[in-house]
PDB file of C-alpha atoms in Angstrom:
ATOM      1  CA  MET T 525     161.269 -12.091 -10.269  1.00 86.00           C
ATOM      2  CA  GLU T 526     164.847 -11.019 -10.923  1.00 94.00           C
ATOM      3  CA  TYR T 527     165.370  -8.418 -13.644  1.00 97.00           C
ATOM      4  CA  VAL T 528     168.483  -7.708 -15.700  1.00 97.00           C
ATOM      5  CA  LEU T 529     167.218  -4.349 -16.970  1.00 98.00           C
ATOM      6  CA  GLN T 530     164.600  -2.034 -15.511  1.00 97.00           C
ATOM      7  CA  THR T 531     163.618   1.485 -16.523  1.00 97.00           C
ATOM      8  CA  THR T 532     161.287   3.888 -14.723  1.00 97.00           C
ATOM      9  CA  ALA T 533     159.718   6.926 -16.441  1.00 97.00           C
ATOM     10  CA  LEU T 534     162.777   7.173 -18.664  1.00 97.00           C
ATOM     11  CA  LYS T 535     162.930  10.213 -20.939  1.00 97.00           C
ATOM     12  CA  LYS T 536     165.285  11.356 -23.671  1.00 97.00           C
ATOM     13  CA  SER T 537     164.771  14.584 -25.573  1.00 95.00           C
ATOM     14  CA  TYR T 538     166.532  16.099 -28.558  1.00 93.00           C
ATOM     15  CA  GLY T 539     165.456  19.725 -28.487  1.00 93.00           C
ATOM     16  CA  GLN T 540     161.658  19.688 -28.670  1.00 91.00           C
ATOM     17  CA  TYR T 541     161.549  16.071 -29.813  1.00 94.00           C
ATOM     18  CA  ARG T 542     161.045  13.357 -27.180  1.00 94.00           C
ATOM     19  CA  ALA T 543     162.490  10.053 -28.323  1.00 96.00           C
ATOM     20  CA  LEU T 544     161.590   8.461 -24.978  1.00 96.00           C
ATOM     21  CA  ASN T 545     158.608   9.815 -23.076  1.00 96.00           C
ATOM     22  CA  GLY T 546     158.398   8.108 -19.703  1.00 96.00           C
ATOM     23  CA  LEU T 547     159.402   4.578 -20.692  1.00 97.00           C
ATOM     24  CA  THR T 548     158.999   1.929 -18.001  1.00 97.00           C
ATOM     25  CA  MET T 549     160.104  -1.623 -18.849  1.00 97.00           C
ATOM     26  CA  ASN T 550     161.321  -4.783 -17.134  1.00 97.00           C
ATOM     27  CA  VAL T 551     163.565  -7.421 -18.754  1.00 98.00           C
ATOM     28  CA  PRO T 552     163.566 -10.639 -16.700  1.00 97.00           C
ATOM     29  CA  LYS T 553     166.772 -12.569 -16.173  1.00 97.00           C
ATOM     30  CA  GLY T 554     167.044 -15.468 -18.640  1.00 97.00           C
ATOM     31  CA  ALA T 555     164.509 -13.982 -21.062  1.00 98.00           C
ATOM     32  CA  ILE T 556     164.629 -13.352 -24.779  1.00 98.00           C
ATOM     33  CA  TYR T 557     162.866 -10.003 -24.695  1.00 98.00           C
ATOM     34  CA  GLY T 558     161.379  -8.802 -27.978  1.00 96.00           C
ATOM     35  CA  PHE T 559     161.333  -5.003 -28.095  1.00 95.00           C
ATOM     36  CA  VAL T 560     158.638  -4.142 -30.650  1.00 92.00           C
ATOM     37  CA  GLY T 561     157.879  -0.781 -32.211  1.00 89.00           C
ATOM     38  CA  LYS T 562     157.809   1.223 -35.409  1.00 87.00           C
ATOM     39  CA  ASN T 563     160.855   3.053 -36.725  1.00 85.00           C
ATOM     40  CA  GLY T 564     161.235   6.134 -34.553  1.00 87.00           C
ATOM     41  CA  ALA T 565     159.332   4.652 -31.609  1.00 90.00           C
ATOM     42  CA  GLY T 566     162.409   4.918 -29.366  1.00 93.00           C
ATOM     43  CA  LYS T 567     163.908   1.417 -29.507  1.00 94.00           C
ATOM     44  CA  THR T 568     167.435   2.401 -30.551  1.00 93.00           C
ATOM     45  CA  THR T 569     167.420   5.394 -28.209  1.00 95.00           C
ATOM     46  CA  LEU T 570     166.761   3.091 -25.253  1.00 96.00           C
ATOM     47  CA  ILE T 571     169.562   0.780 -26.352  1.00 96.00           C
ATOM     48  CA  ARG T 572     172.014   3.662 -26.737  1.00 95.00           C
ATOM     49  CA  LEU T 573     171.158   4.894 -23.239  1.00 96.00           C
ATOM     50  CA  ILE T 574     171.704   1.566 -21.476  1.00 96.00           C
ATOM     51  CA  CYS T 575     174.954   1.029 -23.394  1.00 95.00           C
ATOM     52  CA  GLY T 576     176.267   4.362 -22.127  1.00 94.00           C
ATOM     53  CA  LEU T 577     176.384   6.011 -25.551  1.00 93.00           C
ATOM     54  CA  GLN T 578     173.969   8.745 -24.433  1.00 94.00           C
ATOM     55  CA  GLU T 579     172.514  10.072 -21.174  1.00 94.00           C
ATOM     56  CA  GLN T 580     168.857  10.256 -20.259  1.00 96.00           C
ATOM     57  CA  THR T 581     167.039  13.581 -19.902  1.00 96.00           C
ATOM     58  CA  ALA T 582     164.989  12.310 -16.957  1.00 96.00           C
ATOM     59  CA  GLY T 583     163.895   9.094 -15.282  1.00 97.00           C
ATOM     60  CA  GLU T 584     165.925   6.102 -14.187  1.00 97.00           C
ATOM     61  CA  TYR T 585     167.270   2.802 -15.444  1.00 97.00           C
ATOM     62  CA  SER T 586     169.209   0.038 -13.753  1.00 97.00           C
ATOM     63  CA  ILE T 587     171.236  -2.940 -14.975  1.00 97.00           C
ATOM     64  CA  TYR T 588     171.475  -5.831 -12.523  1.00 96.00           C
ATOM     65  CA  GLY T 589     170.002  -3.480  -9.918  1.00 95.00           C
ATOM     66  CA  ILE T 590     172.724  -0.866 -10.379  1.00 96.00           C
ATOM     67  CA  SER T 591     171.456   2.618 -11.207  1.00 96.00           C
ATOM     68  CA  GLY T 592     172.489   4.126 -14.517  1.00 95.00           C
ATOM     69  CA  ARG T 593     173.483   7.262 -12.616  1.00 94.00           C
ATOM     70  CA  SER T 594     175.838   5.334 -10.310  1.00 95.00           C
ATOM     71  CA  LYS T 595     179.579   5.095 -10.913  1.00 93.00           C
ATOM     72  CA  GLU T 596     179.145   1.349 -10.475  1.00 95.00           C
ATOM     73  CA  ILE T 597     177.164   1.152 -13.728  1.00 96.00           C
ATOM     74  CA  VAL T 598     180.490   0.722 -15.545  1.00 93.00           C
ATOM     75  CA  LYS T 599     180.927  -2.640 -13.833  1.00 92.00           C
ATOM     76  CA  ALA T 600     177.392  -3.683 -14.735  1.00 94.00           C
ATOM     77  CA  ARG T 601     178.015  -2.824 -18.390  1.00 94.00           C
ATOM     78  CA  ARG T 602     181.011  -5.161 -18.411  1.00 92.00           C
ATOM     79  CA  ARG T 603     178.460  -7.957 -18.163  1.00 94.00           C
ATOM     80  CA  MET T 604     176.796  -6.703 -21.352  1.00 96.00           C
ATOM     81  CA  GLY T 605     177.501  -7.262 -25.015  1.00 95.00           C
ATOM     82  CA  ALA T 606     175.780  -5.224 -27.706  1.00 95.00           C
ATOM     83  CA  VAL T 607     175.340  -4.744 -31.435  1.00 94.00           C
ATOM     84  CA  VAL T 608     173.870  -1.256 -31.868  1.00 91.00           C
ATOM     85  CA  GLU T 609     172.520  -0.311 -35.308  1.00 83.00           C
ATOM     86  CA  THR T 610     175.418  -1.839 -37.293  1.00 84.00           C
ATOM     87  CA  PRO T 611     178.118  -4.365 -36.265  1.00 88.00           C
ATOM     88  CA  SER T 612     181.271  -2.730 -34.880  1.00 86.00           C
ATOM     89  CA  ILE T 613     183.887  -4.609 -36.885  1.00 94.00           C
ATOM     90  CA  TYR T 614     187.122  -3.816 -38.701  1.00 95.00           C
ATOM     91  CA  LEU T 615     186.563  -4.611 -42.372  1.00 95.00           C
ATOM     92  CA  ASN T 616     190.273  -5.018 -43.177  1.00 96.00           C
ATOM     93  CA  MET T 617     190.692  -7.649 -40.463  1.00 97.00           C
ATOM     94  CA  THR T 618     189.791 -11.324 -40.364  1.00 97.00           C
ATOM     95  CA  ALA T 619     187.167 -12.649 -37.973  1.00 97.00           C
ATOM     96  CA  GLU T 620     189.864 -13.882 -35.596  1.00 96.00           C
ATOM     97  CA  GLU T 621     191.746 -10.566 -35.750  1.00 96.00           C
ATOM     98  CA  ASN T 622     188.542  -8.687 -34.954  1.00 96.00           C
ATOM     99  CA  LEU T 623     188.039 -10.776 -31.842  1.00 96.00           C
ATOM    100  CA  LYS T 624     191.671 -10.364 -30.757  1.00 95.00           C
ATOM    101  CA  GLU T 625     191.293  -6.603 -31.113  1.00 95.00           C
ATOM    102  CA  GLN T 626     188.180  -6.675 -28.920  1.00 94.00           C
ATOM    103  CA  TYR T 627     189.965  -8.817 -26.346  1.00 94.00           C
ATOM    104  CA  CYS T 628     192.694  -6.150 -26.173  1.00 93.00           C
ATOM    105  CA  VAL T 629     190.102  -3.359 -25.817  1.00 91.00           C
ATOM    106  CA  LEU T 630     188.533  -5.240 -22.907  1.00 90.00           C
ATOM    107  CA  GLY T 631     191.935  -5.862 -21.331  1.00 90.00           C
ATOM    108  CA  LEU T 632     191.563  -9.627 -21.390  1.00 89.00           C
ATOM    109  CA  PRO T 633     194.869 -11.326 -20.565  1.00 83.00           C
ATOM    110  CA  ALA T 634     194.782 -14.059 -23.221  1.00 86.00           C
ATOM    111  CA  PHE T 635     193.015 -15.049 -26.408  1.00 90.00           C
ATOM    112  CA  ALA T 636     191.507 -18.200 -24.941  1.00 84.00           C
ATOM    113  CA  GLY T 637     187.980 -18.807 -26.073  1.00 90.00           C
ATOM    114  CA  ILE T 638     188.190 -17.067 -29.443  1.00 95.00           C
ATOM    115  CA  GLY T 639     187.940 -20.372 -31.287  1.00 94.00           C
ATOM    116  CA  ASN T 640     184.833 -21.304 -29.326  1.00 95.00           C
ATOM    117  CA  ILE T 641     183.153 -17.978 -30.101  1.00 96.00           C
ATOM    118  CA  LEU T 642     183.906 -18.312 -33.828  1.00 96.00           C
ATOM    119  CA  GLU T 643     182.480 -21.836 -33.798  1.00 96.00           C
ATOM    120  CA  LEU T 644     179.369 -20.608 -31.990  1.00 95.00           C
ATOM    121  CA  VAL T 645     178.601 -18.051 -34.705  1.00 95.00           C
ATOM    122  CA  GLY T 646     179.649 -20.324 -37.585  1.00 95.00           C
ATOM    123  CA  LEU T 647     182.773 -18.393 -38.620  1.00 95.00           C
ATOM    124  CA  GLN T 648     185.411 -20.903 -37.585  1.00 94.00           C
ATOM    125  CA  HIS T 649     186.420 -21.698 -41.156  1.00 93.00           C
ATOM    126  CA  THR T 650     186.807 -18.168 -42.535  1.00 94.00           C
ATOM    127  CA  GLY T 651     190.605 -18.261 -42.179  1.00 93.00           C
ATOM    128  CA  ARG T 652     192.411 -15.265 -43.706  1.00 95.00           C
ATOM    129  CA  LYS T 653     189.303 -13.890 -45.388  1.00 96.00           C
ATOM    130  CA  ARG T 654     188.819 -10.262 -44.424  1.00 97.00           C
ATOM    131  CA  ALA T 655     185.510  -9.015 -43.113  1.00 96.00           C
ATOM    132  CA  LYS T 656     185.064  -6.658 -46.068  1.00 95.00           C
ATOM    133  CA  HIS T 657     184.580  -9.777 -48.211  1.00 96.00           C
ATOM    134  CA  PHE T 658     181.967 -11.264 -45.833  1.00 96.00           C
ATOM    135  CA  SER T 659     178.292 -11.427 -46.729  1.00 94.00           C
ATOM    136  CA  LEU T 660     175.892  -9.245 -44.740  1.00 93.00           C
ATOM    137  CA  GLY T 661     174.864 -12.259 -42.664  1.00 93.00           C
ATOM    138  CA  MET T 662     178.492 -13.133 -41.893  1.00 95.00           C
ATOM    139  CA  ARG T 663     179.182  -9.557 -40.808  1.00 95.00           C
ATOM    140  CA  GLN T 664     176.163  -9.637 -38.537  1.00 94.00           C
ATOM    141  CA  ARG T 665     177.359 -12.890 -36.980  1.00 95.00           C
ATOM    142  CA  LEU T 666     180.843 -11.416 -36.544  1.00 96.00           C
ATOM    143  CA  GLY T 667     179.273  -8.436 -34.781  1.00 96.00           C
ATOM    144  CA  ILE T 668     177.590 -10.847 -32.376  1.00 96.00           C
ATOM    145  CA  ALA T 669     180.904 -12.657 -31.891  1.00 96.00           C
ATOM    146  CA  VAL T 670     182.608  -9.374 -30.964  1.00 96.00           C
ATOM    147  CA  ALA T 671     179.763  -8.645 -28.536  1.00 96.00           C
ATOM    148  CA  LEU T 672     180.368 -12.045 -26.914  1.00 96.00           C
ATOM    149  CA  ALA T 673     184.005 -11.283 -26.125  1.00 94.00           C
ATOM    150  CA  GLY T 674     184.315 -11.022 -22.372  1.00 89.00           C
ATOM    151  CA  SER T 675     181.586 -13.628 -21.787  1.00 92.00           C
ATOM    152  CA  PRO T 676     178.620 -11.312 -21.173  1.00 95.00           C
ATOM    153  CA  ASP T 677     175.421 -12.644 -19.649  1.00 95.00           C
ATOM    154  CA  PHE T 678     173.257  -9.871 -21.140  1.00 98.00           C
ATOM    155  CA  LEU T 679     173.228  -9.432 -24.917  1.00 97.00           C
ATOM    156  CA  VAL T 680     171.569  -6.445 -26.620  1.00 97.00           C
ATOM    157  CA  LEU T 681     170.838  -6.711 -30.349  1.00 96.00           C
ATOM    158  CA  ASP T 682     169.433  -3.831 -32.397  1.00 93.00           C
ATOM    159  CA  GLU T 683     167.643  -5.202 -35.498  1.00 91.00           C
ATOM    160  CA  PRO T 684     169.958  -8.247 -35.840  1.00 91.00           C
ATOM    161  CA  ALA T 685     168.093  -9.688 -38.846  1.00 88.00           C
ATOM    162  CA  ASN T 686     167.616  -6.412 -40.728  1.00 86.00           C
ATOM    163  CA  GLY T 687     168.439  -6.786 -44.434  1.00 86.00           C
ATOM    164  CA  LEU T 688     169.280 -10.483 -44.217  1.00 89.00           C
ATOM    165  CA  ASP T 689     168.028 -13.151 -46.608  1.00 90.00           C
ATOM    166  CA  PRO T 690     165.888 -16.003 -45.203  1.00 90.00           C
ATOM    167  CA  GLN T 691     168.922 -18.237 -44.603  1.00 92.00           C
ATOM    168  CA  GLY T 692     170.731 -15.442 -42.769  1.00 91.00           C
ATOM    169  CA  ILE T 693     167.694 -14.831 -40.569  1.00 92.00           C
ATOM    170  CA  VAL T 694     167.542 -18.528 -39.639  1.00 92.00           C
ATOM    171  CA  GLU T 695     171.261 -18.521 -38.754  1.00 93.00           C
ATOM    172  CA  ILE T 696     170.858 -15.505 -36.456  1.00 94.00           C
ATOM    173  CA  ARG T 697     167.806 -17.108 -34.837  1.00 94.00           C
ATOM    174  CA  GLU T 698     169.679 -20.341 -34.101  1.00 95.00           C
ATOM    175  CA  ILE T 699     172.589 -18.436 -32.566  1.00 96.00           C
ATOM    176  CA  ILE T 700     170.296 -16.434 -30.284  1.00 96.00           C
ATOM    177  CA  LEU T 701     168.372 -19.507 -29.162  1.00 96.00           C
ATOM    178  CA  ARG T 702     171.588 -21.391 -28.417  1.00 96.00           C
ATOM    179  CA  LEU T 703     173.050 -18.479 -26.435  1.00 96.00           C
ATOM    180  CA  ASN T 704     169.896 -18.297 -24.354  1.00 97.00           C
ATOM    181  CA  ARG T 705     169.221 -22.010 -23.840  1.00 96.00           C
ATOM    182  CA  GLU T 706     172.734 -23.397 -23.473  1.00 95.00           C
ATOM    183  CA  PHE T 707     174.530 -20.455 -21.867  1.00 95.00           C
ATOM    184  CA  GLY T 708     171.681 -18.754 -20.016  1.00 96.00           C
ATOM    185  CA  ILE T 709     172.331 -15.370 -21.657  1.00 97.00           C
ATOM    186  CA  THR T 710     169.524 -12.843 -21.343  1.00 98.00           C
ATOM    187  CA  VAL T 711     168.826 -11.258 -24.747  1.00 98.00           C
ATOM    188  CA  LEU T 712     167.121  -7.971 -25.577  1.00 98.00           C
ATOM    189  CA  ILE T 713     166.183  -7.840 -29.278  1.00 96.00           C
ATOM    190  CA  SER T 714     164.883  -4.761 -31.032  1.00 93.00           C
ATOM    191  CA  SER T 715     163.165  -5.825 -34.244  1.00 85.00           C
ATOM    192  CA  HIS T 716     160.400  -4.986 -36.698  1.00 79.00           C
ATOM    193  CA  ILE T 717     160.408  -8.484 -38.262  1.00 81.00           C
ATOM    194  CA  LEU T 718     157.584  -9.649 -36.038  1.00 86.00           C
ATOM    195  CA  ASP T 719     157.007 -13.107 -37.477  1.00 84.00           C
ATOM    196  CA  GLU T 720     160.642 -13.953 -36.769  1.00 85.00           C
ATOM    197  CA  LEU T 721     160.508 -12.401 -33.309  1.00 90.00           C
ATOM    198  CA  ALA T 722     157.484 -14.552 -32.494  1.00 89.00           C
ATOM    199  CA  ARG T 723     159.660 -17.649 -33.008  1.00 90.00           C
ATOM    200  CA  LEU T 724     162.240 -16.408 -30.515  1.00 93.00           C
ATOM    201  CA  ALA T 725     160.944 -14.243 -27.735  1.00 96.00           C
ATOM    202  CA  THR T 726     159.843 -15.385 -24.291  1.00 97.00           C
ATOM    203  CA  HIS T 727     158.679 -11.869 -23.407  1.00 97.00           C
ATOM    204  CA  PHE T 728     157.548  -8.833 -25.394  1.00 96.00           C
ATOM    205  CA  GLY T 729     157.526  -5.093 -24.822  1.00 96.00           C
ATOM    206  CA  PHE T 730     155.443  -2.960 -27.209  1.00 94.00           C
ATOM    207  CA  ILE T 731     156.602   0.645 -27.517  1.00 94.00           C
ATOM    208  CA  GLU T 732     154.869   3.551 -29.246  1.00 93.00           C
ATOM    209  CA  GLY T 733     155.837   7.223 -29.158  1.00 92.00           C
ATOM    210  CA  GLY T 734     158.582   6.586 -26.622  1.00 95.00           C
ATOM    211  CA  GLN T 735     156.187   4.957 -24.148  1.00 95.00           C
ATOM    212  CA  MET T 736     155.636   1.331 -23.164  1.00 96.00           C
ATOM    213  CA  ILE T 737     152.168   0.312 -24.318  1.00 94.00           C
ATOM    214  CA  LYS T 738     152.255  -3.226 -22.947  1.00 94.00           C
ATOM    215  CA  GLU T 739     154.627  -5.870 -21.582  1.00 96.00           C
ATOM    216  CA  ILE T 740     153.547  -9.480 -21.892  1.00 95.00           C
ATOM    217  CA  SER T 741     155.043 -12.974 -21.752  1.00 95.00           C
ATOM    218  CA  ALA T 742     154.924 -15.271 -24.772  1.00 93.00           C
ATOM    219  CA  GLU T 743     152.448 -17.502 -22.936  1.00 91.00           C
ATOM    220  CA  GLU T 744     150.177 -14.565 -22.123  1.00 89.00           C
ATOM    221  CA  LEU T 745     150.440 -13.322 -25.690  1.00 88.00           C
ATOM    222  CA  GLU T 746     149.452 -16.715 -27.067  1.00 83.00           C
ATOM    223  CA  ALA T 747     146.375 -16.720 -24.839  1.00 77.00           C
ATOM    224  CA  ALA T 748     145.517 -13.125 -25.785  1.00 78.00           C
ATOM    225  CA  CYS T 749     145.863 -13.526 -29.534  1.00 78.00           C
ATOM    226  CA  ARG T 750     142.411 -13.922 -30.979  1.00 75.00           C
ATOM    227  CA  LYS T 751     141.200 -16.509 -33.420  1.00 78.00           C
ATOM    228  CA  CYS T 752     140.477 -15.254 -36.905  1.00 83.00           C
ATOM    229  CA  ILE T 753     139.380 -16.413 -40.341  1.00 89.00           C
ATOM    230  CA  HIS T 754     141.968 -15.937 -43.069  1.00 90.00           C
ATOM    231  CA  VAL T 755     140.376 -15.425 -46.481  1.00 95.00           C
ATOM    232  CA  THR T 756     141.700 -15.102 -50.008  1.00 96.00           C
ATOM    233  CA  VAL T 757     139.304 -13.317 -52.345  1.00 96.00           C
ATOM    234  CA  SER T 758     139.206 -11.963 -55.888  1.00 96.00           C
ATOM    235  CA  ASP T 759     138.442  -8.413 -54.729  1.00 94.00           C
ATOM    236  CA  VAL T 760     139.567  -7.241 -51.293  1.00 95.00           C
ATOM    237  CA  LYS T 761     137.747  -3.897 -51.743  1.00 94.00           C
ATOM    238  CA  ALA T 762     134.463  -5.784 -52.038  1.00 95.00           C
ATOM    239  CA  LEU T 763     135.398  -7.720 -48.900  1.00 95.00           C
ATOM    240  CA  SER T 764     136.041  -4.434 -47.096  1.00 95.00           C
ATOM    241  CA  ARG T 765     132.601  -3.161 -48.063  1.00 94.00           C
ATOM    242  CA  VAL T 766     130.955  -6.328 -46.750  1.00 94.00           C
ATOM    243  CA  MET T 767     132.896  -6.232 -43.458  1.00 94.00           C
ATOM    244  CA  GLU T 768     132.134  -2.529 -42.960  1.00 94.00           C
ATOM    245  CA  GLY T 769     128.460  -3.251 -43.617  1.00 93.00           C
ATOM    246  CA  LEU T 770     128.494  -5.995 -40.988  1.00 91.00           C
ATOM    247  CA  GLY T 771     130.352  -3.765 -38.521  1.00 92.00           C
ATOM    248  CA  MET T 772     133.049  -6.438 -38.084  1.00 91.00           C
ATOM    249  CA  GLU T 773     136.744  -5.980 -37.469  1.00 89.00           C
ATOM    250  CA  TYR T 774     139.201  -7.094 -40.123  1.00 91.00           C
ATOM    251  CA  THR T 775     142.783  -6.563 -41.296  1.00 88.00           C
ATOM    252  CA  VAL T 776     143.686  -6.305 -44.968  1.00 92.00           C
ATOM    253  CA  LEU T 777     146.953  -8.140 -45.626  1.00 89.00           C
ATOM    254  CA  SER T 778     147.277  -7.745 -49.402  1.00 91.00           C
ATOM    255  CA  ALA T 779     145.253  -7.069 -52.535  1.00 91.00           C
ATOM    256  CA  HIS T 780     143.589 -10.466 -52.133  1.00 94.00           C
ATOM    257  CA  GLU T 781     144.028 -11.522 -48.474  1.00 93.00           C
ATOM    258  CA  ALA T 782     142.566 -10.466 -45.149  1.00 92.00           C
ATOM    259  CA  ASP T 783     142.025 -11.677 -41.586  1.00 89.00           C
ATOM    260  CA  LEU T 784     138.452 -11.479 -40.254  1.00 91.00           C
ATOM    261  CA  PHE T 785     137.626 -11.291 -36.541  1.00 86.00           C
ATOM    262  CA  GLY T 786     134.353 -12.173 -34.873  1.00 82.00           C
ATOM    263  CA  GLU T 787     131.596 -14.686 -35.523  1.00 82.00           C
ATOM    264  CA  ILE T 788     130.220 -15.038 -39.043  1.00 82.00           C
ATOM    265  CA  SER T 789     129.026 -18.114 -40.906  1.00 87.00           C
ATOM    266  CA  ALA T 790     130.917 -19.114 -44.014  1.00 88.00           C
ATOM    267  CA  THR T 791     127.633 -19.405 -45.924  1.00 91.00           C
ATOM    268  CA  GLU T 792     126.593 -15.845 -45.104  1.00 91.00           C
ATOM    269  CA  LEU T 793     130.024 -14.452 -45.936  1.00 92.00           C
ATOM    270  CA  VAL T 794     130.194 -16.216 -49.299  1.00 94.00           C
ATOM    271  CA  SER T 795     126.649 -15.102 -50.092  1.00 93.00           C
ATOM    272  CA  ARG T 796     127.335 -11.453 -49.283  1.00 94.00           C
ATOM    273  CA  LEU T 797     130.592 -11.462 -51.244  1.00 95.00           C
ATOM    274  CA  SER T 798     128.902 -13.098 -54.222  1.00 94.00           C
ATOM    275  CA  ALA T 799     126.363 -10.293 -54.240  1.00 94.00           C
ATOM    276  CA  GLU T 800     129.312  -7.890 -54.523  1.00 94.00           C
ATOM    277  CA  GLY T 801     130.751  -9.870 -57.431  1.00 94.00           C
ATOM    278  CA  CYS T 802     133.597 -11.175 -55.291  1.00 95.00           C
ATOM    279  CA  GLU T 803     134.754 -14.799 -55.338  1.00 95.00           C
ATOM    280  CA  VAL T 804     136.151 -16.571 -52.270  1.00 95.00           C
ATOM    281  CA  LYS T 805     139.317 -18.454 -53.259  1.00 95.00           C
ATOM    282  CA  SER T 806     140.087 -19.969 -49.851  1.00 94.00           C
ATOM    283  CA  MET T 807     139.089 -19.665 -46.202  1.00 91.00           C
ATOM    284  CA  PHE T 808     140.572 -21.155 -43.024  1.00 88.00           C
ATOM    285  CA  GLY T 809     140.809 -20.413 -39.326  1.00 84.00           C
ATOM    286  CA  ARG T 810     144.031 -19.378 -37.618  1.00 76.00           C
ATOM    287  CA  ASP T 811     145.347 -17.521 -34.574  1.00 72.00           C
ATOM    288  CA  GLU T 812     145.933 -13.796 -34.748  1.00 71.00           C
ATOM    289  CA  SER T 813     149.524 -12.950 -35.724  1.00 78.00           C
ATOM    290  CA  LEU T 814     151.930 -10.942 -33.563  1.00 84.00           C
ATOM    291  CA  GLU T 815     151.789  -8.203 -36.192  1.00 82.00           C
ATOM    292  CA  ASN T 816     148.014  -7.939 -35.994  1.00 79.00           C
ATOM    293  CA  TYR T 817     148.144  -7.984 -32.199  1.00 84.00           C
ATOM    294  CA  TYR T 818     150.592  -5.086 -32.263  1.00 85.00           C
ATOM    295  CA  ILE T 819     148.554  -3.089 -34.795  1.00 83.00           C
ATOM    296  CA  ASN T 820     145.399  -3.477 -32.726  1.00 80.00           C
ATOM    297  CA  LEU T 821     147.281  -2.685 -29.512  1.00 83.00           C
ATOM    298  CA  VAL T 822     148.510   0.695 -30.756  1.00 81.00           C
ATOM    299  CA  GLY T 823     145.183   1.562 -32.348  1.00 71.00           C
ATOM    300  CA  GLY T 824     145.785   0.516 -35.950  1.00 57.00           C
ATOM    301  CA  THR T 825     142.851   0.420 -38.346  1.00 42.00           C
ATOM    302  CA  GLY T 826     141.559  -2.499 -40.327  1.00 40.00           C
ATOM    303  CA  HIS T 827     143.599  -1.316 -43.290  1.00 35.00           C
ATOM    304  CA  GLY T 828     146.995  -0.810 -41.720  1.00 35.00           C
ATOM    305  CA  ASN T 829     150.231  -2.754 -41.568  1.00 37.00           C
ATOM    306  CA  LEU T 830     153.327  -2.307 -39.438  1.00 45.00           C
TER     307      LEU T 830
END
């Protein structure tokens, strides 16, 4: 398999703190790679390293097979586009002016293609409107547009849907899918919005404490995700007592909802809950969510959430 990005035992320290602690990961060419981890797990640090904004303390990484320590890495990075933390845009400029400025930074000889990029991200009709008057979603899409200047075939996005409303999240999703499917662009997405990431990613990397816990394809993840029973009850504390008494695994989702894992008859469950004064409002089977898979992977308890 051909890989766009590979890291081997990559480390980055800030004094006594290790943001990356031997990270090894592999991003296949043509993938949408979901980089999953809590805040502070090391996701942004990895992105800053591969973009050349910082240097590693130890270990190796390569982009298109070119070592990050090689002088040739500059050429490899020309094939990348990135939005790191916040979009790098000029707020007093229009969308078109922002792209022209980026074209000049990259030394591109002409402004051909700017119209196509604006159309791709849905900003073709913004005219003379300055970016400071854009919504958060529009600014995020403009940041992606700027990252696309120079026609990269590897796009790195750090929390692209963070803070967006549902419509904005859908717009970002559609852009990413189109870039990947129509233009063959490999995408690395750092995100904590796991339900959204599950709709996008073809591969996942789960990071915890600066280390890779597991890499898995979407197909493998689907097969690995367990079946569960989703219940809505009047008293989730009573449900917890029943599940603890049975020695069964469960995940509390809210004050009235939980996912139950393992074999238990509906009749027995309802009977035990009734004895605790707890009413079952609804019950149905479903597959384990990406969030639950992640929580269980990193050793979360039955009461935790990402």
